[in-house]
Amino acid sequence: DAGVTQSPTHLIKTRGQQVTLRCSPKSGHDTVSWYQQALGQGPQFIFQYYEEEERQRGNFPDRFSGHQFPNYSSELNVNALLLGDSALYLCASSRYSTTNEKLFFGSGTQLSVL
Amino acid sequence: GEDVEQSLFLSVREGDSSVINCTYTDSSSTYLYWYKQEPGAGLQLLTYIFSNMDMKQDQRLTVLLNKKDKHLSLRIADTQTGDSAIYFCAEMGENAGNMLTFGGGTRLMVKP
């Protein structure tokens, strides 16, 4: 049983460019959440997708957008990249429930913006 | 917004017990979690506790929850060098869906 998989593992972009990160959830999971982890900090919630819709959003600008596909996989898009967007981007999957107790994380995509 | 705080660093000798502490502000927290992150890796769920419990034990791990003081701790018995990592405390609020609020992480160093 594959866990949460993310691609690519590393990415280097320049300021102003756009980037797309991808995530496949754990088998049996239907909800995908994205987190940004800056160096030396804890992960910060970006948004969550369920049934192909954004259900919750953290304090991130509109430059951050996402998508969920019918097979539950998800993409995170970031436009007009800034140096401060350099971080580890983590995807987490779960089953949709307001009382669900377990989120499983992928290994992340390390984004460097030069 | 809600806040989760952890001390930055803990150093212990191999074979000793480690205790990592966490405080949080959200009084509606339903679940509290401990995740482990090794260098260059994602987050590994270690254990979690429901807010109506005050203790949970899982092999070498013991979680203690003081809901009145909003204090959570993780005790690792017989700490090994492989336990060296960053440990994150996280909480899920009552109406947060599956959204977690994380602390800044505690770096545990285990000396042989």
XYZ file of C-alpha atoms in Angstrom:
226
model
C 0.000 0.000 0.000
C 1.648 3.186 -1.181
C 1.574 6.049 1.235
C 1.303 9.692 0.259
C 3.512 10.427 -2.740
C 4.700 13.844 -3.883
C 6.545 15.027 -6.972
C 8.995 16.401 -7.725
C 11.219 15.977 -4.665
C 13.249 19.101 -5.411
C 12.638 22.127 -7.609
C 14.562 25.299 -8.356
C 12.767 28.329 -9.788
C 13.480 32.029 -10.202
C 11.454 34.947 -8.913
C 8.317 35.649 -10.905
C 7.985 32.130 -12.274
C 5.117 29.752 -11.663
C 5.347 26.268 -10.158
C 3.085 23.202 -9.903
C 3.537 20.550 -7.241
C 1.751 17.209 -7.246
C 0.408 14.838 -4.619
C -1.226 11.409 -4.637
C -3.032 10.519 -1.415
C -2.778 7.296 0.521
C -5.087 4.543 -0.752
C -8.563 4.924 0.726
C -8.145 8.643 1.462
C -10.240 11.296 -0.248
C -8.988 14.548 1.282
C -5.741 16.336 0.540
C -4.241 19.184 2.533
C -1.169 21.249 1.696
C 1.283 22.721 4.188
C 4.271 25.034 3.796
C 7.264 24.446 6.075
C 9.854 27.224 6.041
C 13.355 26.387 7.243
C 13.473 25.950 11.013
C 9.706 26.310 11.479
C 6.666 24.139 11.864
C 4.333 23.469 8.918
C 1.701 26.097 8.124
C -1.671 25.119 6.653
C -2.282 26.386 3.099
C -5.575 24.760 2.073
C -7.560 21.553 1.924
C -9.390 19.849 -0.932
C -12.281 17.425 -0.801
C -14.645 16.438 -3.623
C -12.580 18.600 -5.982
C -13.361 21.770 -4.017
C -11.311 23.933 -1.681
C -12.878 23.395 1.738
C -10.602 25.384 4.047
C -7.873 27.908 3.517
C -5.100 29.240 5.731
C -3.576 32.703 5.668
C -1.963 32.505 2.222
C -2.382 34.922 -0.711
C -4.295 34.157 -3.895
C -0.991 33.386 -5.632
C -1.416 29.990 -4.003
C -4.086 27.910 -5.705
C -4.889 24.262 -6.027
C -6.875 21.592 -7.700
C -8.143 18.130 -6.879
C -8.846 15.526 -9.532
C -11.541 12.813 -9.588
C -8.947 10.227 -8.512
C -8.327 12.383 -5.362
C -4.830 13.452 -6.409
C -4.053 17.129 -6.077
C -1.891 19.940 -7.399
C -0.583 23.039 -5.678
C 0.151 26.008 -7.943
C 2.111 29.074 -6.918
C 2.243 32.086 -9.262
C 4.642 35.032 -9.302
C 7.133 33.284 -7.033
C 8.871 35.285 -4.323
C 12.123 34.468 -2.527
C 10.045 33.912 0.611
C 8.176 31.054 -1.063
C 11.302 28.904 -0.681
C 10.218 26.091 1.629
C 9.347 22.419 1.962
C 5.796 21.861 0.698
C 4.065 18.961 2.378
C 0.959 17.166 1.272
C -1.207 15.311 3.790
C -4.071 12.940 3.120
C -6.971 11.739 5.238
C -10.569 10.658 5.055
C -13.014 13.534 5.136
C -14.426 13.952 8.600
C -14.609 16.774 11.108
C -13.421 14.337 13.751
C -10.821 12.420 11.801
C -7.787 11.864 13.899
C -5.034 10.886 11.467
C -3.256 12.815 8.768
C -0.506 11.079 6.825
C 2.189 13.202 5.213
C 4.296 12.753 2.125
C 8.046 13.420 2.061
C 7.519 16.844 0.566
C 8.767 18.941 -2.324
C 11.705 21.212 -1.531
C 11.201 24.443 -3.512
C 14.069 26.890 -3.870
C 13.337 30.305 -5.379
C 16.425 32.189 -6.585
C -5.159 32.834 15.842
C -4.451 29.693 17.799
C -0.912 29.061 18.963
C 1.236 26.033 19.786
C 4.575 26.494 21.568
C 7.501 24.146 22.068
C 11.012 24.488 23.435
C 13.623 24.521 20.691
C 16.160 21.946 21.800
C 16.642 18.918 24.060
C 19.783 16.847 24.551
C 19.833 13.482 26.347
C 22.160 10.497 26.767
C 21.350 7.209 25.065
C 19.272 5.023 27.397
C 17.832 7.976 29.323
C 14.212 9.128 29.062
C 13.345 12.197 26.988
C 10.448 14.501 27.770
C 9.325 16.977 25.123
C 6.802 19.594 26.180
C 4.168 21.580 24.311
C 1.599 24.204 25.243
C -1.393 25.288 23.189
C -4.074 27.948 23.401
C -7.097 26.466 21.612
C -9.544 25.365 24.306
C -11.634 23.547 21.694
C -8.799 21.203 20.652
C -10.163 17.732 19.993
C -7.030 15.822 19.041
C -3.383 16.470 19.839
C -0.566 14.850 17.910
C 3.121 14.175 17.955
C 4.978 13.970 14.653
C 8.637 13.123 14.042
C 10.710 14.628 11.223
C 14.131 13.307 10.279
C 16.506 15.357 8.098
C 15.235 15.774 4.543
C 12.072 13.810 5.249
C 8.366 14.429 5.701
C 6.385 14.072 8.914
C 5.861 10.687 10.553
C 2.839 10.382 12.839
C 4.086 8.967 16.148
C 1.019 9.062 18.314
C -2.037 11.123 19.143
C -4.421 11.627 22.036
C -8.062 12.558 22.159
C -8.826 15.546 24.363
C -10.952 13.572 26.833
C -7.981 11.382 27.751
C -5.141 12.338 30.067
C -2.627 9.646 29.176
C -1.827 7.313 26.323
C 0.990 4.764 26.184
C 2.321 3.171 23.030
C 5.435 1.008 23.516
C 8.281 3.441 24.431
C 6.056 6.494 23.995
C 3.868 8.028 26.703
C 1.691 11.059 26.032
C 0.395 13.114 28.949
C -2.323 15.736 28.511
C -3.235 18.375 31.085
C -6.288 19.942 29.488
C -6.751 22.489 32.280
C -3.261 23.908 31.729
C -3.321 23.174 27.965
C -0.045 21.271 28.322
C 0.980 18.201 26.336
C 4.121 16.126 26.789
C 5.786 13.241 24.990
C 8.019 10.904 26.986
C 10.346 8.582 25.114
C 11.676 5.775 27.300
C 15.142 4.279 26.721
C 16.004 6.929 24.114
C 18.146 5.664 21.236
C 20.375 7.498 18.758
C 17.765 6.731 16.080
C 15.332 8.915 18.018
C 17.401 11.988 17.124
C 15.045 14.153 15.037
C 12.709 17.136 15.252
C 9.466 16.493 17.105
C 6.359 18.539 16.334
C 3.329 18.951 18.516
C 0.086 19.717 16.641
C -3.522 20.332 17.574
C -6.823 20.029 15.729
C -9.644 22.317 16.819
C -13.252 21.208 17.224
C -14.477 22.659 13.939
C -11.157 22.650 12.107
C -11.969 19.784 9.786
C -8.630 18.092 9.262
C -6.563 21.243 9.677
C -3.625 20.998 12.066
C -1.843 23.827 13.866
C 1.783 22.934 14.512
C 4.350 24.105 17.010
C 7.787 25.172 15.875
C 9.359 21.814 16.686
C 11.813 20.529 19.301
C 15.153 19.208 18.088
C 16.094 16.109 20.104
C 19.766 15.165 20.134
C 20.703 11.788 21.613
C 24.342 11.390 22.620
C 25.886 7.899 22.689
